[in-house]
Amino acid sequence: MSYIRETIVTTVDAKGVPHIAPLGIIAQADGWVIAPFRPSKTLDNLTAVPFAIANYTDDMRIFAGCLTGRKAWPLVPVEDCPVPRLQAALSHSVLQVASVADDGVRPRYFCKVVAEGSHAAFTGLNRARAAVLELAILVSRLHMLPAEKIDAEIAYLTIAIEKTAGAAEREAWGWLMQRVEDHRNGV
Ligand SMILES: Cc1cc2nc3c(=O)[nH]c(=O)nc-3n(C[C@H](O)[C@H](O)[C@H](O)COP(=O)(O)O)c2cc1C
């Protein structure tokens, strides 16, 4: 297995309209692979404009928000790059597509890092943030998972939320749990 970094990827379409999506970027010796499942706006954008920003952020509301229809997170321009970054990024990498391994299900975009930037300090690990990340991944796969697995994972992750969450993590958790409730109720 490869090392995967969980990021918010920003891309733009041919008209320059930005799109943001949580994506795990896969480490290579000389760059990162972005691997979106079809269909995907990120994939369409990378085909139109072969640049992406990998945004490294600890604001878990952005991961949870993207999965629950809250995508209007502030963006700021990046010098010499057609794609903006998240204002909330602690740091970022500018990725340029070097080659594509096409696939009917999940194409792989091999990217080289052409620039990087740092914007704010990393202030340490927090269990609730990790729990929100895990719930976000669970929510992105609800349609594939049996109910018992969903319930068991949420029961475990709830411990970290109850013990260690701040207001932002509670808000992110609440958005995702609403989506889980909707799924349980067949919405
Ligand atoms: C932490 C995290 C990592 C994800 N990684 C991927 C990924 O590598 N590939 C993918 O297709 N979707 C991934 N997803 C789900 C996408 O965020 C989601 O399907 C998104 O809508 C992408 O589609 P879009 O480009 O059309 O917005 C991930 C979700 C989360 C929360």
GROMACS .gro file of C-alpha atoms and ligand atoms in nm:
model
  218
    1MET     CA    1   0.000   0.000   0.000
    2SER     CA    2   0.108   0.356  -0.064
    3TYR     CA    3   0.118   0.651   0.171
    4ILE     CA    4  -0.194   0.865   0.124
    5ARG     CA    5  -0.236   1.225   0.234
    6GLU     CA    6  -0.596   1.341   0.291
    7THR     CA    7  -0.634   1.683   0.130
    8ILE     CA    8  -0.882   1.928  -0.014
    9VAL     CA    9  -0.804   1.946  -0.387
   10THR     CA   10  -0.889   2.264  -0.575
   11THR     CA   11  -0.918   2.264  -0.955
   12VAL     CA   12  -1.071   2.495  -1.217
   13ASP     CA   13  -1.272   2.437  -1.533
   14ALA     CA   14  -1.186   2.588  -1.873
   15LYS     CA   15  -1.365   2.910  -1.772
   16GLY     CA   16  -1.167   2.935  -1.450
   17VAL     CA   17  -1.458   2.839  -1.222
   18PRO     CA   18  -1.308   2.671  -0.913
   19HIS     CA   19  -1.414   2.338  -0.764
   20ILE     CA   20  -1.313   2.190  -0.430
   21ALA     CA   21  -1.326   1.823  -0.324
   22PRO     CA   22  -1.173   1.609  -0.048
   23LEU     CA   23  -0.935   1.362  -0.212
   24GLY     CA   24  -0.662   1.134  -0.084
   25ILE     CA   25  -0.349   1.199  -0.287
   26ILE     CA   26  -0.120   0.898  -0.327
   27ALA     CA   27   0.256   0.934  -0.272
   28GLN     CA   28   0.499   0.854  -0.554
   29ALA     CA   29   0.877   0.878  -0.552
   30ASP     CA   30   0.858   1.198  -0.755
   31GLY     CA   31   0.512   1.346  -0.693
   32TRP     CA   32   0.151   1.258  -0.614
   33VAL     CA   33  -0.130   1.070  -0.787
   34ILE     CA   34  -0.484   1.212  -0.790
   35ALA     CA   35  -0.728   0.925  -0.853
   36PRO     CA   36  -1.092   1.039  -0.888
   37PHE     CA   37  -1.365   0.781  -0.948
   38ARG     CA   38  -1.578   0.851  -1.256
   39PRO     CA   39  -1.786   1.062  -1.286
   40SER     CA   40  -1.605   1.350  -1.119
   41LYS     CA   41  -1.587   1.724  -1.162
   42THR     CA   42  -1.225   1.712  -1.042
   43LEU     CA   43  -1.147   1.469  -1.325
   44ASP     CA   44  -1.322   1.690  -1.584
   45ASN     CA   45  -1.132   1.994  -1.456
   46LEU     CA   46  -0.793   1.820  -1.458
   47THR     CA   47  -0.856   1.724  -1.821
   48ALA     CA   48  -0.942   2.085  -1.911
   49VAL     CA   49  -0.674   2.258  -1.699
   50PRO     CA   50  -0.392   2.023  -1.589
   51PHE     CA   51  -0.318   2.188  -1.253
   52ALA     CA   52  -0.447   2.129  -0.900
   53ILE     CA   53  -0.373   2.261  -0.556
   54ALA     CA   54  -0.342   2.008  -0.274
   55ASN     CA   55  -0.460   2.208   0.028
   56TYR     CA   56  -0.338   2.085   0.368
   57THR     CA   57  -0.588   2.201   0.627
   58ASP     CA   58  -0.690   2.103   0.979
   59ASP     CA   59  -1.032   2.272   0.951
   60MET     CA   60  -1.247   1.959   0.946
   61ARG     CA   61  -1.558   2.161   0.860
   62ILE     CA   62  -1.422   2.183   0.505
   63PHE     CA   63  -1.403   1.804   0.466
   64ALA     CA   64  -1.749   1.763   0.625
   65GLY     CA   65  -1.890   2.062   0.437
   66CYS     CA   66  -1.783   1.936   0.093
   67LEU     CA   67  -1.969   1.610   0.157
   68THR     CA   68  -2.285   1.786   0.277
   69GLY     CA   69  -2.337   2.057   0.017
   70ARG     CA   70  -2.137   2.332   0.192
   71LYS     CA   71  -1.872   2.412  -0.068
   72ALA     CA   72  -1.841   2.793  -0.046
   73TRP     CA   73  -1.511   2.801   0.146
   74PRO     CA   74  -1.302   3.113   0.086
   75LEU     CA   75  -1.036   3.080  -0.185
   76VAL     CA   76  -0.736   3.302  -0.257
   77PRO     CA   77  -0.522   3.330  -0.572
   78VAL     CA   78  -0.185   3.155  -0.598
   79GLU     CA   79   0.098   3.326  -0.783
   80ASP     CA   80   0.176   3.180  -1.128
   81CYS     CA   81  -0.101   2.919  -1.097
   82PRO     CA   82  -0.445   2.912  -1.267
   83VAL     CA   83  -0.597   2.740  -0.961
   84PRO     CA   84  -0.675   2.916  -0.630
   85ARG     CA   85  -0.606   2.767  -0.287
   86LEU     CA   86  -0.816   2.746   0.026
   87GLN     CA   87  -0.773   3.050   0.249
   88ALA     CA   88  -0.776   2.801   0.539
   89ALA     CA   89  -0.482   2.597   0.404
   90LEU     CA   90  -0.196   2.573   0.653
   91SER     CA   91   0.019   2.493   0.350
   92HIS     CA   92  -0.030   2.380  -0.009
   93SER     CA   93   0.137   2.210  -0.304
   94VAL     CA   94   0.084   2.321  -0.663
   95LEU     CA   95   0.046   2.001  -0.867
   96GLN     CA   96   0.090   1.984  -1.245
   97VAL     CA   97  -0.038   1.680  -1.432
   98ALA     CA   98   0.259   1.504  -1.594
   99SER     CA   99   0.076   1.198  -1.732
  100VAL     CA  100  -0.256   1.014  -1.709
  101ALA     CA  101  -0.325   0.641  -1.677
  102ASP     CA  102  -0.676   0.627  -1.818
  103ASP     CA  103  -0.928   0.388  -1.672
  104GLY     CA  104  -1.302   0.337  -1.709
  105VAL     CA  105  -1.352   0.345  -1.332
  106ARG     CA  106  -1.068   0.538  -1.169
  107PRO     CA  107  -0.811   0.715  -1.388
  108ARG     CA  108  -0.481   0.812  -1.223
  109TYR     CA  109  -0.338   1.159  -1.276
  110PHE     CA  110   0.037   1.157  -1.204
  111CYS     CA  111   0.135   1.503  -1.083
  112LYS     CA  112   0.466   1.670  -1.011
  113VAL     CA  113   0.499   1.936  -0.744
  114VAL     CA  114   0.589   2.265  -0.912
  115ALA     CA  115   0.559   2.496  -0.609
  116GLU     CA  116   0.468   2.492  -0.242
  117GLY     CA  117   0.365   2.750   0.018
  118SER     CA  118   0.315   2.776   0.395
  119HIS     CA  119   0.057   3.005   0.552
  120ALA     CA  120  -0.006   2.917   0.916
  121ALA     CA  121   0.137   2.702   1.192
  122PHE     CA  122   0.029   2.341   1.246
  123THR     CA  123  -0.092   2.338   1.606
  124GLY     CA  124  -0.084   1.968   1.685
  125LEU     CA  125  -0.291   1.652   1.661
  126ASN     CA  126  -0.647   1.618   1.790
  127ARG     CA  127  -0.847   1.294   1.812
  128ALA     CA  128  -1.177   1.459   1.725
  129ARG     CA  129  -1.033   1.595   1.399
  130ALA     CA  130  -0.916   1.246   1.308
  131ALA     CA  131  -1.262   1.110   1.400
  132VAL     CA  132  -1.433   1.366   1.172
  133LEU     CA  133  -1.199   1.261   0.890
  134GLU     CA  134  -1.294   0.895   0.943
  135LEU     CA  135  -1.665   0.980   0.952
  136ALA     CA  136  -1.625   1.186   0.632
  137ILE     CA  137  -1.475   0.883   0.457
  138LEU     CA  138  -1.756   0.666   0.596
  139VAL     CA  139  -2.017   0.913   0.469
  140SER     CA  140  -1.858   0.913   0.121
  141ARG     CA  141  -1.909   0.532   0.117
  142LEU     CA  142  -2.249   0.496   0.290
  143HIS     CA  143  -2.406   0.335  -0.016
  144MET     CA  144  -2.142   0.057  -0.010
  145LEU     CA  145  -2.138  -0.028   0.362
  146PRO     CA  146  -2.360  -0.257   0.571
  147ALA     CA  147  -2.561  -0.083   0.848
  148GLU     CA  148  -2.381  -0.277   1.127
  149LYS     CA  149  -2.040  -0.157   1.013
  150ILE     CA  150  -2.160   0.204   0.997
  151ASP     CA  151  -2.309   0.181   1.348
  152ALA     CA  152  -1.999   0.013   1.497
  153GLU     CA  153  -1.758   0.268   1.350
  154ILE     CA  154  -1.969   0.563   1.462
  155ALA     CA  155  -1.992   0.421   1.816
  156TYR     CA  156  -1.612   0.411   1.835
  157LEU     CA  157  -1.551   0.751   1.673
  158THR     CA  158  -1.807   0.916   1.905
  159ILE     CA  159  -1.572   0.857   2.202
  160ALA     CA  160  -1.308   1.088   2.054
  161ILE     CA  161  -1.571   1.350   1.971
  162GLU     CA  162  -1.715   1.349   2.322
  163LYS     CA  163  -1.375   1.364   2.487
  164THR     CA  164  -1.175   1.600   2.264
  165ALA     CA  165  -1.387   1.803   2.016
  166GLY     CA  166  -1.399   2.182   1.999
  167ALA     CA  167  -1.685   2.381   1.847
  168ALA     CA  168  -1.563   2.342   1.487
  169GLU     CA  169  -1.526   1.964   1.516
  170ARG     CA  170  -1.873   1.936   1.676
  171GLU     CA  171  -2.022   2.136   1.391
  172ALA     CA  172  -1.846   1.920   1.128
  173TRP     CA  173  -1.955   1.602   1.310
  174GLY     CA  174  -2.316   1.726   1.323
  175TRP     CA  175  -2.327   1.792   0.948
  176LEU     CA  176  -2.199   1.442   0.873
  177MET     CA  177  -2.427   1.272   1.127
  178GLN     CA  178  -2.727   1.441   0.965
  179ARG     CA  179  -2.621   1.274   0.640
  180VAL     CA  180  -2.594   0.938   0.820
  181GLU     CA  181  -2.943   0.987   0.970
  182ASP     CA  182  -3.083   1.069   0.624
  183HIS     CA  183  -2.924   0.750   0.491
  184ARG     CA  184  -3.068   0.544   0.779
  185ASN     CA  185  -3.412   0.693   0.703
  186GLY     CA  186  -3.376   0.618   0.332
  187VAL     CA  187  -3.366   0.989   0.234
  188LIG     C1  188  -1.092   1.209   0.311
  188LIG     C2  189  -1.158   1.178   0.180
  188LIG     C3  190  -1.082   1.126   0.075
  188LIG     C4  191  -1.139   1.097  -0.050
  188LIG     N1  192  -1.063   1.049  -0.151
  188LIG     C5  193  -1.121   1.025  -0.273
  188LIG     C6  194  -1.042   0.977  -0.382
  188LIG     O1  195  -0.921   0.954  -0.372
  188LIG     N2  196  -1.105   0.958  -0.501
  188LIG     C7  197  -1.241   0.986  -0.518
  188LIG     O2  198  -1.292   0.969  -0.628
  188LIG     N3  199  -1.315   1.028  -0.416
  188LIG     C8  200  -1.259   1.049  -0.294
  188LIG     N4  201  -1.337   1.095  -0.191
  188LIG     C9  202  -1.478   1.128  -0.217
  188LIG    C10  203  -1.485   1.260  -0.290
  188LIG     O3  204  -1.453   1.368  -0.205
  188LIG    C11  205  -1.624   1.287  -0.348
  188LIG     O4  206  -1.668   1.179  -0.421
  188LIG    C12  207  -1.621   1.411  -0.433
  188LIG     O5  208  -1.751   1.450  -0.458
  188LIG    C13  209  -1.540   1.395  -0.560
  188LIG     O6  210  -1.618   1.418  -0.673
  188LIG     P1  211  -1.610   1.559  -0.752
  188LIG     O7  212  -1.472   1.576  -0.803
  188LIG     O8  213  -1.713   1.542  -0.859
  188LIG     O9  214  -1.651   1.665  -0.650
  188LIG    C14  215  -1.280   1.121  -0.067
  188LIG    C15  216  -1.356   1.173   0.039
  188LIG    C16  217  -1.296   1.199   0.162
  188LIG    C17  218  -1.379   1.255   0.274
   0.00000   0.00000   0.00000
